[in-house]
Amino acid sequence: MNKLRVLLLPLALVFGTIAIFETGSRYGATNMRAYAISKQLHSLTQIRISIQNEENENAQVPVVPIDQIDNLIASGSILREIWHLSANAKETLNNTLAFVLQARGCENIINRLKQVRESEGTTDDEQEQFDTIIAAIKLAQIELIDNAESITKTVDDVTGNDSIKESAQ
């Protein structure tokens, strides 16, 4: 029994170290993924807006497919629900998602995902994944757009910003 104890203690320490290292790696990788998605969404949206701008009609700007933006929105919506996402990474992702969801429109994204789900003859597992993605996008819309507007209205009511706007006109 004593020999077994001598062998198991170092083994337990090694496995404990591996578990701690893996947890730290996952935490760091998740945060970096959130920053990367946020940056990609921001840059792709800015390119798309500049393409639609009349001033840049003759400029040669690369065309950004809407599918790529929608896929990043879906990834960001799911990623923001992870519990071990740091506050800074989540705030950055939330700010970018709020802007892009308003610019792109949640219903457009959800309709495109539903079309893809129905057109490809997906399996039950894939349909379940699509349902999870759609639910995450709807939750992001509720938390980032709908609730933010109600909070802004409440702050305006409390501070009297509407009366200030009326008196300025």
CSV table of C-alpha atoms in Angstrom, one decimal:
chain,number,residue,atom,x,y,z
A,1,MET,CA,0.0,0.0,0.0
A,2,ASN,CA,2.9,2.3,0.8
A,3,LYS,CA,4.5,1.7,-2.6
A,4,LEU,CA,1.2,2.5,-4.3
A,5,ARG,CA,0.9,5.7,-2.4
A,6,VAL,CA,4.4,6.8,-3.5
A,7,LEU,CA,3.5,6.2,-7.1
A,8,LEU,CA,0.0,7.8,-7.0
A,9,LEU,CA,1.1,11.1,-5.4
A,10,PRO,CA,3.4,12.3,-8.2
A,11,LEU,CA,0.9,11.0,-10.8
A,12,ALA,CA,-1.9,13.0,-9.1
A,13,LEU,CA,0.3,16.1,-9.1
A,14,VAL,CA,1.0,15.7,-12.8
A,15,PHE,CA,-2.7,15.3,-13.7
A,16,GLY,CA,-3.6,18.3,-11.5
A,17,THR,CA,-1.0,20.5,-13.3
A,18,ILE,CA,-2.3,19.4,-16.7
A,19,ALA,CA,-5.9,20.2,-15.6
A,20,ILE,CA,-4.9,23.7,-14.4
A,21,PHE,CA,-3.0,24.4,-17.6
A,22,GLU,CA,-5.8,23.3,-19.8
A,23,THR,CA,-8.3,25.4,-17.9
A,24,GLY,CA,-6.1,28.5,-18.3
A,25,SER,CA,-5.6,27.7,-22.0
A,26,ARG,CA,-9.3,27.4,-22.6
A,27,TYR,CA,-10.1,30.6,-20.7
A,28,GLY,CA,-7.4,32.5,-22.7
A,29,ALA,CA,-8.4,31.1,-26.0
A,30,THR,CA,-12.1,31.9,-25.4
A,31,ASN,CA,-11.3,35.5,-24.6
A,32,MET,CA,-9.0,35.8,-27.7
A,33,ARG,CA,-11.8,34.3,-29.9
A,34,ALA,CA,-14.3,36.9,-28.6
A,35,TYR,CA,-11.8,39.7,-29.4
A,36,ALA,CA,-11.2,38.2,-32.8
A,37,ILE,CA,-14.9,37.9,-33.7
A,38,SER,CA,-15.5,41.4,-32.5
A,39,LYS,CA,-12.7,42.8,-34.6
A,40,GLN,CA,-13.7,40.9,-37.7
A,41,LEU,CA,-17.3,41.9,-37.4
A,42,HIS,CA,-16.3,45.5,-36.9
A,43,SER,CA,-14.0,45.6,-39.9
A,44,LEU,CA,-16.3,43.7,-42.2
A,45,THR,CA,-19.3,45.9,-41.3
A,46,GLN,CA,-17.3,49.0,-41.9
A,47,ILE,CA,-16.2,47.7,-45.3
A,48,ARG,CA,-19.8,46.8,-46.1
A,49,ILE,CA,-21.0,50.3,-45.1
A,50,SER,CA,-18.3,51.9,-47.2
A,51,ILE,CA,-19.4,49.8,-50.2
A,52,GLN,CA,-23.0,51.0,-49.8
A,53,ASN,CA,-21.9,54.6,-49.3
A,54,GLU,CA,-22.5,56.7,-52.5
A,55,GLU,CA,-19.1,58.5,-52.1
A,56,ASN,CA,-17.2,55.3,-52.6
A,57,GLU,CA,-19.3,54.0,-55.5
A,58,ASN,CA,-16.4,54.1,-57.9
A,59,ALA,CA,-13.7,52.9,-55.4
A,60,GLN,CA,-12.4,49.4,-55.6
A,61,VAL,CA,-13.4,47.8,-52.3
A,62,PRO,CA,-13.6,44.1,-51.8
A,63,VAL,CA,-17.1,42.7,-51.7
A,64,VAL,CA,-17.9,41.2,-48.3
A,65,PRO,CA,-20.5,38.4,-48.5
A,66,ILE,CA,-23.4,38.7,-46.1
A,67,ASP,CA,-23.1,35.0,-45.2
A,68,GLN,CA,-19.7,35.7,-43.7
A,69,ILE,CA,-21.0,38.5,-41.5
A,70,ASP,CA,-24.0,36.4,-40.5
A,71,ASN,CA,-21.8,33.5,-39.5
A,72,LEU,CA,-19.7,35.8,-37.4
A,73,ILE,CA,-22.8,37.1,-35.7
A,74,ALA,CA,-24.0,33.6,-35.0
A,75,SER,CA,-20.6,32.7,-33.5
A,76,GLY,CA,-20.5,35.8,-31.4
A,77,SER,CA,-24.0,35.3,-30.2
A,78,ILE,CA,-23.2,31.8,-29.0
A,79,LEU,CA,-19.8,32.8,-27.6
A,80,ARG,CA,-21.2,35.6,-25.4
A,81,GLU,CA,-23.2,33.0,-23.4
A,82,ILE,CA,-20.0,31.3,-22.1
A,83,TRP,CA,-19.6,31.8,-18.4
A,84,HIS,CA,-15.8,32.1,-18.3
A,85,LEU,CA,-15.6,35.0,-20.8
A,86,SER,CA,-13.8,37.9,-19.2
A,87,ALA,CA,-15.8,41.2,-18.6
A,88,ASN,CA,-13.7,43.2,-21.1
A,89,ALA,CA,-14.0,40.6,-23.8
A,90,LYS,CA,-17.7,40.2,-23.2
A,91,GLU,CA,-18.2,44.0,-23.3
A,92,THR,CA,-16.3,44.4,-26.5
A,93,LEU,CA,-18.3,41.5,-28.1
A,94,ASN,CA,-21.6,42.9,-26.8
A,95,ASN,CA,-20.9,46.4,-28.2
A,96,THR,CA,-20.0,45.1,-31.6
A,97,LEU,CA,-22.9,42.7,-31.7
A,98,ALA,CA,-25.3,45.4,-30.7
A,99,PHE,CA,-24.1,47.6,-33.6
A,100,VAL,CA,-24.1,44.8,-36.2
A,101,LEU,CA,-27.4,43.3,-35.1
A,102,GLN,CA,-29.0,46.8,-35.5
A,103,ALA,CA,-27.3,47.4,-38.8
A,104,ARG,CA,-28.0,43.9,-40.3
A,105,GLY,CA,-31.4,43.2,-38.6
A,106,CYS,CA,-32.0,40.2,-36.5
A,107,GLU,CA,-34.9,39.0,-38.6
A,108,ASN,CA,-32.8,39.0,-41.7
A,109,ILE,CA,-30.2,36.8,-40.0
A,110,ILE,CA,-32.8,34.4,-38.6
A,111,ASN,CA,-34.6,34.1,-41.9
A,112,ARG,CA,-31.3,33.2,-43.7
A,113,LEU,CA,-30.5,30.6,-41.1
A,114,LYS,CA,-34.0,29.1,-41.4
A,115,GLN,CA,-33.6,29.0,-45.2
A,116,VAL,CA,-30.3,27.2,-44.8
A,117,ARG,CA,-31.7,24.7,-42.3
A,118,GLU,CA,-34.7,23.9,-44.6
A,119,SER,CA,-32.8,23.8,-47.9
A,120,GLU,CA,-30.0,21.5,-47.1
A,121,GLY,CA,-32.0,18.5,-45.8
A,122,THR,CA,-30.3,18.7,-42.4
A,123,THR,CA,-30.2,15.9,-39.8
A,124,ASP,CA,-31.9,16.2,-36.4
A,125,ASP,CA,-28.6,17.1,-34.8
A,126,GLU,CA,-27.9,19.9,-37.3
A,127,GLN,CA,-31.5,21.2,-36.9
A,128,GLU,CA,-30.9,21.3,-33.1
A,129,GLN,CA,-27.7,23.2,-33.7
A,130,PHE,CA,-29.6,25.7,-35.9
A,131,ASP,CA,-32.2,26.1,-33.2
A,132,THR,CA,-29.5,26.8,-30.7
A,133,ILE,CA,-27.9,29.4,-32.9
A,134,ILE,CA,-31.3,31.1,-33.6
A,135,ALA,CA,-32.1,31.1,-29.9
A,136,ALA,CA,-28.7,32.7,-29.1
A,137,ILE,CA,-29.3,35.4,-31.7
A,138,LYS,CA,-32.8,36.1,-30.4
A,139,LEU,CA,-31.3,36.3,-26.8
A,140,ALA,CA,-28.6,38.7,-28.0
A,141,GLN,CA,-31.3,40.9,-29.7
A,142,ILE,CA,-33.3,41.0,-26.5
A,143,GLU,CA,-30.4,41.7,-24.2
A,144,LEU,CA,-28.4,44.0,-26.4
A,145,ILE,CA,-31.0,45.9,-28.4
A,146,ASP,CA,-34.5,45.6,-26.8
A,147,ASN,CA,-33.5,46.0,-23.2
A,148,ALA,CA,-30.9,48.6,-24.0
A,149,GLU,CA,-33.6,50.8,-25.6
A,150,SER,CA,-35.9,50.4,-22.6
A,151,ILE,CA,-33.0,51.3,-20.3
A,152,THR,CA,-32.3,54.4,-22.4
A,153,LYS,CA,-35.9,55.4,-22.4
A,154,THR,CA,-36.0,55.0,-18.6
A,155,VAL,CA,-32.8,57.1,-18.2
A,156,ASP,CA,-34.3,59.8,-20.5
A,157,ASP,CA,-37.5,59.8,-18.5
A,158,VAL,CA,-35.6,60.2,-15.2
A,159,THR,CA,-33.2,62.9,-16.4
A,160,GLY,CA,-35.8,64.7,-18.4
A,161,ASN,CA,-33.9,64.6,-21.7
A,162,ASP,CA,-37.1,64.7,-23.7
A,163,SER,CA,-38.0,68.2,-22.3
A,164,ILE,CA,-34.5,69.4,-23.1
A,165,LYS,CA,-34.9,68.2,-26.7
A,166,GLU,CA,-38.3,69.9,-27.0
A,167,SER,CA,-37.0,73.2,-25.6
A,168,ALA,CA,-34.1,73.1,-28.0
A,169,GLN,CA,-36.5,72.9,-30.9
